[in-house]
Short mmCIF file of C-alpha atoms in Angstrom, two decimals:
data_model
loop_
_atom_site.label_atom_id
_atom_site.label_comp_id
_atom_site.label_asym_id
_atom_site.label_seq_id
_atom_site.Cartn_x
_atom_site.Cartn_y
_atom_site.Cartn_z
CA UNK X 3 -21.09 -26.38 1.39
CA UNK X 4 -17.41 -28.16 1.04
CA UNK X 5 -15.36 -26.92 3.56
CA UNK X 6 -11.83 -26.25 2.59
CA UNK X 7 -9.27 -28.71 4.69
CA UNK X 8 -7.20 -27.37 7.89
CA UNK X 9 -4.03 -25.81 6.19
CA UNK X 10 -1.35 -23.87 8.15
CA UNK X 11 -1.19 -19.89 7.71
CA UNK X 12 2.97 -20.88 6.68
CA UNK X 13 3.79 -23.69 5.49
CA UNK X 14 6.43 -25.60 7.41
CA UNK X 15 6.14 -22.64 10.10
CA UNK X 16 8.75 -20.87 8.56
CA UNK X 17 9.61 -17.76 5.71
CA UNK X 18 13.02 -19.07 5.14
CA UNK X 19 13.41 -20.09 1.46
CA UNK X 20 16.26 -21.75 -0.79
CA UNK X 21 16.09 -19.43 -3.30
CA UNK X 22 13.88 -16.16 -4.44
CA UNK X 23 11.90 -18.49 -7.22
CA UNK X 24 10.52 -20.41 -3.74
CA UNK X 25 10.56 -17.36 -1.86
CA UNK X 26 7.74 -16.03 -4.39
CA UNK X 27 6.23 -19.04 -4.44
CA UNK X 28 5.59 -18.98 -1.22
CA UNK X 29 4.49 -15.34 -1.12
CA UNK X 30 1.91 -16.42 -3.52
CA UNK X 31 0.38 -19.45 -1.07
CA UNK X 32 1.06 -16.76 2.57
CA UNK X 33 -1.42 -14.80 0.41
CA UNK X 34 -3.99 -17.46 -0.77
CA UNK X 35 -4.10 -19.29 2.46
CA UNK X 36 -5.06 -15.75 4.14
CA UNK X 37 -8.09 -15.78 1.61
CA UNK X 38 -8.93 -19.09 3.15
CA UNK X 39 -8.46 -18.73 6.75
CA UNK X 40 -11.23 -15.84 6.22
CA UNK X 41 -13.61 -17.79 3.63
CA UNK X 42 -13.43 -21.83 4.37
CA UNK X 43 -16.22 -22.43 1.77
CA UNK X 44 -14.80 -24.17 -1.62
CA UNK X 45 -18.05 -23.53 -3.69
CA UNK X 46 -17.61 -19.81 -2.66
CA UNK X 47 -13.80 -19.76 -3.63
CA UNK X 48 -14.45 -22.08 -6.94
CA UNK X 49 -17.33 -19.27 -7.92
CA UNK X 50 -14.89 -16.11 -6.89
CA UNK X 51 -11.99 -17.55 -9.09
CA UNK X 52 -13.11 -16.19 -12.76
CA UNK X 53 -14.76 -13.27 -10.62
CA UNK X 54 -11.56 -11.70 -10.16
CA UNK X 55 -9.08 -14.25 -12.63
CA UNK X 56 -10.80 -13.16 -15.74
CA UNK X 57 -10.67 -8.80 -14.21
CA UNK X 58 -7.33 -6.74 -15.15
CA UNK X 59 -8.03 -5.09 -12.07
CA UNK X 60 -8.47 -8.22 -9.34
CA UNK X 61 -5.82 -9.62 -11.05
CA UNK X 62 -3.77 -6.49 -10.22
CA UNK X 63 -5.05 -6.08 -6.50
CA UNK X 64 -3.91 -9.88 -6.31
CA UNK X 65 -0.30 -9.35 -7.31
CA UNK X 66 -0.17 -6.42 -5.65
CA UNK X 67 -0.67 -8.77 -2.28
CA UNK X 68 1.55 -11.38 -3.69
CA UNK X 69 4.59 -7.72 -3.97
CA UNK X 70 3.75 -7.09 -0.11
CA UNK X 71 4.16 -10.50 0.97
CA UNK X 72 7.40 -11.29 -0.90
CA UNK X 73 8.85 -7.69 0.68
CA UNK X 74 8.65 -9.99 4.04
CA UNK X 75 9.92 -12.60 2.55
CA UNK X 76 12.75 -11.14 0.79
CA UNK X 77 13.94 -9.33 4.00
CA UNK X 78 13.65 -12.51 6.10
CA UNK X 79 16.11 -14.10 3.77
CA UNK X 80 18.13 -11.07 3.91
CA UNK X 81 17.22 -11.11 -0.05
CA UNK X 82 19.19 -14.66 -0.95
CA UNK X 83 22.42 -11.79 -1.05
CA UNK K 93 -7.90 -21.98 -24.52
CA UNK K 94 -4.33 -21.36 -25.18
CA UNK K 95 -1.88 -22.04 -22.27
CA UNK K 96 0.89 -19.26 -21.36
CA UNK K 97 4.19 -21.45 -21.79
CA UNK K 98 5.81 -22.53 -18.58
CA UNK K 99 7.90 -19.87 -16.78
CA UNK K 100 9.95 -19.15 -13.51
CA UNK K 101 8.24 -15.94 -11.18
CA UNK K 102 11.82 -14.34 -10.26
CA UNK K 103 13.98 -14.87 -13.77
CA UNK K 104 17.48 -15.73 -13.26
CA UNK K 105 16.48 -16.94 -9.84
CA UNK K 106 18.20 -13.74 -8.45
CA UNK K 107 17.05 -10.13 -7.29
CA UNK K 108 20.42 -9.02 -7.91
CA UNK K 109 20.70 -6.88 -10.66
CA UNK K 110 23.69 -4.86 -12.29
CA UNK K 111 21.66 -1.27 -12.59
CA UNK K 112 18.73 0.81 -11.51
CA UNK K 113 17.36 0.55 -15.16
CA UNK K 114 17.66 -4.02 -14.78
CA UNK K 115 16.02 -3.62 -11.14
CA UNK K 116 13.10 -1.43 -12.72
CA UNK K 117 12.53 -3.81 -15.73
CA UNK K 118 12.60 -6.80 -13.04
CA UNK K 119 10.22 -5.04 -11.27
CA UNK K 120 7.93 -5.15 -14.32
CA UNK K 121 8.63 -8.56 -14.78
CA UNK K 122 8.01 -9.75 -11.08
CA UNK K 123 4.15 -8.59 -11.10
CA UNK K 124 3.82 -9.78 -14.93
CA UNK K 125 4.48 -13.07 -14.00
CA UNK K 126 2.72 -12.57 -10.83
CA UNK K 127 -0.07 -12.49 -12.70
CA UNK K 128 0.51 -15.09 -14.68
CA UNK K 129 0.81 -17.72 -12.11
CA UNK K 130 -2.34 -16.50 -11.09
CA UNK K 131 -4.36 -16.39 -14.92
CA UNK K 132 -2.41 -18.58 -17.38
CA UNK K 133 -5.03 -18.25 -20.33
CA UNK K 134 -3.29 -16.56 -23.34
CA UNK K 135 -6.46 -15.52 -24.68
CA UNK K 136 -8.10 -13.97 -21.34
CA UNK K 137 -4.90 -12.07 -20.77
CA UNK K 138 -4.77 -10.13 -24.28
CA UNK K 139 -8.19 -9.56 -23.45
CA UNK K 140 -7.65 -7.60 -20.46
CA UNK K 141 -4.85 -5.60 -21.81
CA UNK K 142 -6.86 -3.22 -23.45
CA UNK K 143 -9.65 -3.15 -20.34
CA UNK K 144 -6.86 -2.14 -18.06
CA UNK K 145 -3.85 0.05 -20.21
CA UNK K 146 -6.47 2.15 -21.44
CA UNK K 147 -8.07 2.97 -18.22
CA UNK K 148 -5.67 5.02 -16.23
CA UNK K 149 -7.22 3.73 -13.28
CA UNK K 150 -5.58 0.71 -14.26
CA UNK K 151 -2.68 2.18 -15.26
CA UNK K 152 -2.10 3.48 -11.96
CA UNK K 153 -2.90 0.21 -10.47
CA UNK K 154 -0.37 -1.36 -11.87
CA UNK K 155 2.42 1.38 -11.71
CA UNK K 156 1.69 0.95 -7.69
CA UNK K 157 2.38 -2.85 -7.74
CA UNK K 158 5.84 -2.10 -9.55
CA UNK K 159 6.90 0.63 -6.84
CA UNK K 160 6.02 -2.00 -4.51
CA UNK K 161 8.08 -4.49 -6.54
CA UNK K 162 10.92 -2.26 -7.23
CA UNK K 163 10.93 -1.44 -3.65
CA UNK K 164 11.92 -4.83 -2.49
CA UNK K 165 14.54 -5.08 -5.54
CA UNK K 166 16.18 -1.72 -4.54
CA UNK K 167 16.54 -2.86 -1.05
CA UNK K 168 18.30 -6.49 -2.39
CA UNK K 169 20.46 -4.25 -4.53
CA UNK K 170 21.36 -1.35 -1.49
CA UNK K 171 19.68 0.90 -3.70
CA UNK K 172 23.03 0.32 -6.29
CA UNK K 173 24.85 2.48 -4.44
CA UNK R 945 -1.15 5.81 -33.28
CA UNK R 946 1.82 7.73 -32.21
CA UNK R 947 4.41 5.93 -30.64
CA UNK R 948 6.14 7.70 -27.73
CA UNK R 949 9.82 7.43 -28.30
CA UNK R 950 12.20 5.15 -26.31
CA UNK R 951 12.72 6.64 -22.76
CA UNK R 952 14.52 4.51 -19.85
CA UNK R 953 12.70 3.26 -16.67
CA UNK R 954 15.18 4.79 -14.74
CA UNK R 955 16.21 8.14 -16.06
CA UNK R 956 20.61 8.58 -15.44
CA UNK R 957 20.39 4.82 -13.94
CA UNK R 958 20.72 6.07 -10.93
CA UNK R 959 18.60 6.61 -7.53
CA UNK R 960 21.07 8.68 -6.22
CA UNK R 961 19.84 12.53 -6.56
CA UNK R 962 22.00 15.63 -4.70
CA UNK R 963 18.67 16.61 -2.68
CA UNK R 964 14.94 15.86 -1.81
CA UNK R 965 13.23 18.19 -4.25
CA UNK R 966 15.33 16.04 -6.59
CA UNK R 967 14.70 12.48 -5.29
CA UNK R 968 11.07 13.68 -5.00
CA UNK R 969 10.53 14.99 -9.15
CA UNK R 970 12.26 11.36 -9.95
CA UNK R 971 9.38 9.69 -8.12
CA UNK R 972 7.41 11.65 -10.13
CA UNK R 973 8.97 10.72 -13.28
CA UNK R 974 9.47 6.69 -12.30
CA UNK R 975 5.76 6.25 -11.99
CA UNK R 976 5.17 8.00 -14.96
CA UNK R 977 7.58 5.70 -16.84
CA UNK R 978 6.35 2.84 -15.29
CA UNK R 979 2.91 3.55 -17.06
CA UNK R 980 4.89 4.59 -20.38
CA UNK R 981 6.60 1.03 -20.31
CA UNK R 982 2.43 -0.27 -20.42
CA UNK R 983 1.61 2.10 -22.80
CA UNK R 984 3.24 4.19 -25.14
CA UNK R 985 0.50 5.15 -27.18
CA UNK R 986 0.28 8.89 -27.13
CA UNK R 987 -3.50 9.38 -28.17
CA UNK R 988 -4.23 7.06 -25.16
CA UNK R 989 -2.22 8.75 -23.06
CA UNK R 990 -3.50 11.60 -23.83
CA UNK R 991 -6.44 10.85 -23.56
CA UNK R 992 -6.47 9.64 -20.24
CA UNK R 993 -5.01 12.51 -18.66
CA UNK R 994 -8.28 14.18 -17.84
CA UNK R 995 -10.12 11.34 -16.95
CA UNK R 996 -7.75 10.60 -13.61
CA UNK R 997 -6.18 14.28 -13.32
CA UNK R 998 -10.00 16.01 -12.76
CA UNK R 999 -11.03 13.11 -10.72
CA UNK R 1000 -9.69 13.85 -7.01
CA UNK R 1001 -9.46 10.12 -6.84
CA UNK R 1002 -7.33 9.29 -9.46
CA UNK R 1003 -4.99 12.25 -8.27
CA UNK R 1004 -5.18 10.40 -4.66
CA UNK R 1005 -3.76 7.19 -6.78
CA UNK R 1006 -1.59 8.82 -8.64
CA UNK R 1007 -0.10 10.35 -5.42
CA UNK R 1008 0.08 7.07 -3.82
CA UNK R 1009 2.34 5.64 -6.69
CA UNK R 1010 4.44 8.61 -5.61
CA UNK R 1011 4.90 8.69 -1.92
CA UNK R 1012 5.59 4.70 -2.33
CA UNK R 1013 8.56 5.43 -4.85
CA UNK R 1014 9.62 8.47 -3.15
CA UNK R 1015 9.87 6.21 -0.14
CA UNK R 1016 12.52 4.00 -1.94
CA UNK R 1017 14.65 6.89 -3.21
CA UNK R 1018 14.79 8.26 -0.07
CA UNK R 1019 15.68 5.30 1.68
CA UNK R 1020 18.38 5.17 -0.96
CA UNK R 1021 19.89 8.59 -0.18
CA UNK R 1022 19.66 7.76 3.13
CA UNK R 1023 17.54 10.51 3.16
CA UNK R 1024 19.98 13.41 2.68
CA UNK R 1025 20.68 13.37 6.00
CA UNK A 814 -8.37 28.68 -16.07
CA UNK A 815 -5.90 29.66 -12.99
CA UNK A 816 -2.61 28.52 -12.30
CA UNK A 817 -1.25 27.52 -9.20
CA UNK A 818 1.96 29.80 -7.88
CA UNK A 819 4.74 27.40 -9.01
CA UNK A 820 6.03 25.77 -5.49
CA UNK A 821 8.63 23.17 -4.41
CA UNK A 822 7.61 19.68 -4.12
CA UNK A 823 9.42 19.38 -1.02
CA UNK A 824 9.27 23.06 1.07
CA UNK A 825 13.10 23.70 2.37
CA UNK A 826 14.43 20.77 0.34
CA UNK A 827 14.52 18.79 3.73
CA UNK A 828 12.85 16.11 5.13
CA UNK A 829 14.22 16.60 8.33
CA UNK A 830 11.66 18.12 11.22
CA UNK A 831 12.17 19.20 14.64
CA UNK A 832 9.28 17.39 15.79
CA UNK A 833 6.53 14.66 14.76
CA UNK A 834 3.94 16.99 14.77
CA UNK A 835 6.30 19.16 12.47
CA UNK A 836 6.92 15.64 10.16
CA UNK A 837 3.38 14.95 10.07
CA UNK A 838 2.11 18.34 8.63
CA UNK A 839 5.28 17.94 6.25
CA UNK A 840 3.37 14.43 5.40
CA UNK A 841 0.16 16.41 4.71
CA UNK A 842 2.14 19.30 2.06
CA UNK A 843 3.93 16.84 0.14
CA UNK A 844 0.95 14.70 -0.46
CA UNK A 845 -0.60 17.97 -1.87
CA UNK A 846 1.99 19.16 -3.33
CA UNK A 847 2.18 15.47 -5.10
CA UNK A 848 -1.62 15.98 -6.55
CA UNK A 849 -0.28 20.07 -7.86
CA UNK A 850 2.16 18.96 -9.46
CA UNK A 851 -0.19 16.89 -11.68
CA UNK A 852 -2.70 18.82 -11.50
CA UNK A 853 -2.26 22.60 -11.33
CA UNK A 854 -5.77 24.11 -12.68
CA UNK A 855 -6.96 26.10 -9.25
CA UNK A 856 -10.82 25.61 -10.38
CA UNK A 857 -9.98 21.59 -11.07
CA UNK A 858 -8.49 21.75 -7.52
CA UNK A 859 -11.72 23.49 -6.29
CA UNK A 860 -14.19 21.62 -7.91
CA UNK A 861 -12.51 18.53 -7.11
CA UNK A 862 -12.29 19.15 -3.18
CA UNK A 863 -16.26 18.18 -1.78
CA UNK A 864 -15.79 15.42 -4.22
CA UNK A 865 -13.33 13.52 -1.78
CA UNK A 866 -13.14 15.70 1.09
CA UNK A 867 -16.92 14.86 1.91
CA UNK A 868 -17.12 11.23 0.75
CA UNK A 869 -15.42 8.89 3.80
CA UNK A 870 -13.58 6.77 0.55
CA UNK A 871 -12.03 9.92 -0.57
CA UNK A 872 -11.02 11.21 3.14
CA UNK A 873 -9.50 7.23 3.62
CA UNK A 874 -8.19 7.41 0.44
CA UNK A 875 -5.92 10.45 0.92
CA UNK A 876 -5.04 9.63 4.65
CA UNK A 877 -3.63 6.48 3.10
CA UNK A 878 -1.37 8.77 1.32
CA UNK A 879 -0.11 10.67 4.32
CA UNK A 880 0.38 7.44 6.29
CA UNK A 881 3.04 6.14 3.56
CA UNK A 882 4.58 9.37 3.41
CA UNK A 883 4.91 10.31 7.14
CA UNK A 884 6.17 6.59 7.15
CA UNK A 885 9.41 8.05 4.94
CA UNK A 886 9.56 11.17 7.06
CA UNK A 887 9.83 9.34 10.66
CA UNK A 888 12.41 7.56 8.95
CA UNK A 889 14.40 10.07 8.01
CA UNK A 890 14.51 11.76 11.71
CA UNK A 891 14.69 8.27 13.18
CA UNK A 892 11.73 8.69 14.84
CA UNK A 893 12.87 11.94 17.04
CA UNK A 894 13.93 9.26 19.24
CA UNK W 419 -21.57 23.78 10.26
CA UNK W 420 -19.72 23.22 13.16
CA UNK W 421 -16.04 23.41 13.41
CA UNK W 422 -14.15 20.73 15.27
CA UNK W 423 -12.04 22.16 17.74
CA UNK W 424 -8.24 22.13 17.03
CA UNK W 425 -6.24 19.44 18.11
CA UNK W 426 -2.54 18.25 17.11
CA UNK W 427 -1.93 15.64 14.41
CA UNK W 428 0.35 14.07 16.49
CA UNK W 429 -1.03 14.10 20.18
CA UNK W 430 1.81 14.49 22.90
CA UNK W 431 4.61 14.81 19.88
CA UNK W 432 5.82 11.83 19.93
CA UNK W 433 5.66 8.03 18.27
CA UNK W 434 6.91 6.34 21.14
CA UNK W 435 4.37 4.83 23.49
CA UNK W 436 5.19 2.38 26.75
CA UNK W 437 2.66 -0.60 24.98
CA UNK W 438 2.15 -1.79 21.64
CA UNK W 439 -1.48 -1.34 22.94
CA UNK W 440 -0.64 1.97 23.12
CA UNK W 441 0.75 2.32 20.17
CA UNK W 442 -1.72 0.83 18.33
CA UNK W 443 -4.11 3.01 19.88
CA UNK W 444 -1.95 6.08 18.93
CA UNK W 445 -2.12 4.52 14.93
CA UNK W 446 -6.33 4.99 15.04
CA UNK W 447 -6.14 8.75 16.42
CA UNK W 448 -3.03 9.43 13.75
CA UNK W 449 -5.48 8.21 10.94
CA UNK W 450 -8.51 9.57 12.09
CA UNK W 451 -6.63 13.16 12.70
CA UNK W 452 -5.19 13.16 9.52
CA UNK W 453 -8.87 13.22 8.16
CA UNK W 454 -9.88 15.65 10.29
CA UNK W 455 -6.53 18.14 9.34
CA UNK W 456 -8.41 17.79 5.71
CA UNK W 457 -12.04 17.88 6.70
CA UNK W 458 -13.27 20.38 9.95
CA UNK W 459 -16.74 20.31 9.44
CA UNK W 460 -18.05 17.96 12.28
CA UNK W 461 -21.76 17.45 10.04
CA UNK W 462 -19.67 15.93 7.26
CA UNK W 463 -17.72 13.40 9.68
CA UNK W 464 -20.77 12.38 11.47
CA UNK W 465 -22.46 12.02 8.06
CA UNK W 466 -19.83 9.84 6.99
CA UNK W 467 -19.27 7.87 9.55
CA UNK W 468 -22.29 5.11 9.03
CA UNK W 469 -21.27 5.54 4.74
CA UNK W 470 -17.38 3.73 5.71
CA UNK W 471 -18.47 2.14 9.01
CA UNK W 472 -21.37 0.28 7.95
CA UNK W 473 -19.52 -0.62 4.39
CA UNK W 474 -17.26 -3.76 4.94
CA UNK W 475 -14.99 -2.38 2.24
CA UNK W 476 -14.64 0.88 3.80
CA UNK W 477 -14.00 -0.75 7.13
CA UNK W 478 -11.19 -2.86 5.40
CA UNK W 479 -9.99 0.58 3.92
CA UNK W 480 -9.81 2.48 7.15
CA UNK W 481 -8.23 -1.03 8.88
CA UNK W 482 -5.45 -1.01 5.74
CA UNK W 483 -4.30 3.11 6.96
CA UNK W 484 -4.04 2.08 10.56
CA UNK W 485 -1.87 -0.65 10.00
CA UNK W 486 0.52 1.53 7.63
CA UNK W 487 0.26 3.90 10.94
CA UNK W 488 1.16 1.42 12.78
CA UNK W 489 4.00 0.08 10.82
CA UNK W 490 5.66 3.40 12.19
CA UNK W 491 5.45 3.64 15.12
CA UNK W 492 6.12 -0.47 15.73
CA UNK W 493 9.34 0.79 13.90
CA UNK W 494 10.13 4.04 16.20
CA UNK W 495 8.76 1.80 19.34
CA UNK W 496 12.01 -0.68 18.16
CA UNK W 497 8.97 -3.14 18.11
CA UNK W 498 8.49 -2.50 22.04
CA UNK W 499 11.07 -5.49 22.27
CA UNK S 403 -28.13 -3.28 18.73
CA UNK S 404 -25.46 -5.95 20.50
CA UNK S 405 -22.15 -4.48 21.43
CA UNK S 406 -19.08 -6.62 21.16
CA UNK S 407 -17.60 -7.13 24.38
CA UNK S 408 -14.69 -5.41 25.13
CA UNK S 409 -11.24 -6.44 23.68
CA UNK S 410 -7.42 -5.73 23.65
CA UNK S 411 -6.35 -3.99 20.14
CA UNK S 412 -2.89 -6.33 20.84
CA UNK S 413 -4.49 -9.44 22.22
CA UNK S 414 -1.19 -10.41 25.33
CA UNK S 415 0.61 -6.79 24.51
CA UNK S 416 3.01 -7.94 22.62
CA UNK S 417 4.53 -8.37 18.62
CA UNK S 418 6.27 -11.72 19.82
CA UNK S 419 5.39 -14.72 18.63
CA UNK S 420 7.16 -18.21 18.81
CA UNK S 421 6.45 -18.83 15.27
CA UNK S 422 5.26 -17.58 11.86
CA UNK S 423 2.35 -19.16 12.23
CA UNK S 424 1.32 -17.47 15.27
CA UNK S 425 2.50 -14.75 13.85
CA UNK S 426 0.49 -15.03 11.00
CA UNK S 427 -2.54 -15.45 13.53
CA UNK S 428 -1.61 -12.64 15.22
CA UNK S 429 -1.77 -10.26 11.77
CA UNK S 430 -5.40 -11.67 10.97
CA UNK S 431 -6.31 -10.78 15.01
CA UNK S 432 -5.11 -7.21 14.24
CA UNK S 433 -6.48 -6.46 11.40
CA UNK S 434 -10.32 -7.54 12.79
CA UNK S 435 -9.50 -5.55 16.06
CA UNK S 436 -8.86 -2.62 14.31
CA UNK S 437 -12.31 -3.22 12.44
CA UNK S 438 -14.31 -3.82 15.44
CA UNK S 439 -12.13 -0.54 17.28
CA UNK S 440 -14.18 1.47 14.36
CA UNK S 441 -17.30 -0.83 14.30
CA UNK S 442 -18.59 -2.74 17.99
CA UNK S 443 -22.22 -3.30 16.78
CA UNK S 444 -22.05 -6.87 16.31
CA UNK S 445 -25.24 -7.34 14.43
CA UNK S 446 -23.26 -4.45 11.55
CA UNK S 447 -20.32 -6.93 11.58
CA UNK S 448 -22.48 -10.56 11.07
CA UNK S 449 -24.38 -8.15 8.04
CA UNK S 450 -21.16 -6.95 6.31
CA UNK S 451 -19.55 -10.67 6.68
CA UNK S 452 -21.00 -12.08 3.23
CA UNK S 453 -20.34 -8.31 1.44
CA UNK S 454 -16.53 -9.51 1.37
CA UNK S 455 -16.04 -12.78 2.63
CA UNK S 456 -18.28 -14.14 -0.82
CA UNK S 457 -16.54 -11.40 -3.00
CA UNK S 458 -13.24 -11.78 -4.40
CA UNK S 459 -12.34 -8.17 -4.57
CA UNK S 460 -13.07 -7.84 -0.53
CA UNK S 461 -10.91 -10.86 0.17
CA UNK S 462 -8.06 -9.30 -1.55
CA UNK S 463 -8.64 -5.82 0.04
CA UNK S 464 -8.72 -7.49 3.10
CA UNK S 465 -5.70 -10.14 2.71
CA UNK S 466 -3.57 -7.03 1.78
CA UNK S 467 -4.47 -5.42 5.25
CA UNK S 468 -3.27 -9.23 6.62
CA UNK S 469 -0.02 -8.69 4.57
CA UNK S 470 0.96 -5.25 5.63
CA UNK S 471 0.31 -6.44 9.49
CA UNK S 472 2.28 -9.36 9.26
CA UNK S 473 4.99 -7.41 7.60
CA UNK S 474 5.70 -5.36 11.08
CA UNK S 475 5.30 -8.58 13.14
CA UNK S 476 7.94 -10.38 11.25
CA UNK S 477 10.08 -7.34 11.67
CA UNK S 478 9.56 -7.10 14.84
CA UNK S 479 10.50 -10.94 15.19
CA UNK S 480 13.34 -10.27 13.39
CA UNK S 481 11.71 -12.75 10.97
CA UNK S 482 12.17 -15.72 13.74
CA UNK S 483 15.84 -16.58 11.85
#
């Protein structure tokens, strides 16, 4: 098995954004790299991909992740207002 | 396979919206192209349409990922008060 | 198919309502235009309505969607205090 | 089939409580009340009861509901802080 | 079946605890007594408990209420700062 | 049956963290607390590791418990601005 390579929980440590386009951007990778810190293995990710990609409903449970992150996000940044 | 053009996850950049009725719609938008950073295959996305907006399971699914959404967008907005 | 005709997401534009009862049948009603805006068709609507209002836990779903838009509205009539 | 006694969604059109315990069984009512209003058919509501009230996903299920909900009505009496 | 014996859904009446500790204790018994304000019948819990406990996905289920629980009272605790 | 050894639910007592990232860490470390407050046999846990960790839908359901965690320790960081 491949493992994945060490990657920080948030990138550059922080939830402070430019704008709300990076702000959900990075809502998108707080939610991915959670996935990782809890399965390492690539072959395992690589084989879940269509699993859920290719599935209305993962794709739904997945953006619904990606809405609860970005609530964090958008407050942090006092929502770019 | 075809590819989804290019396009930005929070349109317009902004949260900010003039009404309750924009916010909602943005909401919509937010978790469309949620998923569409996520499953960019033209074809694999009209194919789940059906599997999931004919299901109200699904239905529901995805109405909960706009409240989420709208939520955050309300908030950015103070609720347009 | 029957087409259900136009409605808006956000019924008067407005969050505002003059009490709770109020703010809570417009969390109703967002949710349930949230799904129209996914589908409009009526037969399919229709036809759904038994399969998730008989099933306790597509009544538990349904009833999520609402507390978590409720939650908004409530937040946005600073909760008729 | 039986119908349900028309009721308020929200009993006394107030989410204010004198107490937790009084803003936690509030939590409870407008959860059900929530599921009546889409569902009013007393046998449905019958029938439909051992289905989640004796499977542990059901009881998590609707608990979920009262947690968001409760979550709105601490809000709204600042916590009887 | 046995009853369980009565008990308050929120014990002492109040969200705020001295520790988050505390407080996150206080978030188990407030989703755990919700289930038991909807099901009494101490065969059925016990029953249950090796169906949700033993099922990663209902562990991940129960873990997802507590954490809305605790959400609340972090928030009527000021966050115990 | 092997019993985990005891542990806090709030590893230090505390919601503060110097950074995101820790406070990131700290989200995942609550969410698997609360799982092993409801589940201590160890051997259970090692079993139910592969049920979600090699199945895309459980690493969703359980990066959305991660999300919802995090989402009070930011707050209560007062999203380390």
């Amino acid at each position: 098995m491949t493992q994945l390579p060490p990657e920080p929980l948030v990138p550059n440590n922080t939830l402070i954004t430019k704008t709300p386009e990076e702000g959900r951007a990075l809502a998108i990778t707080l939610a991915r790299h959670s996935i990782h810190a809890m399965q390492k293995e690539v072959e395992v990710l690589v084989a879940g991909r269509p699993q859920y990609a290719r599935d209305p409903m993962g794709l739904i449970a997945a953006s619904h992740v990606v809405a609860v992150e970005f609530a964090t996000i958008a407050a942090a940044n006092n929502y770019w207002r």
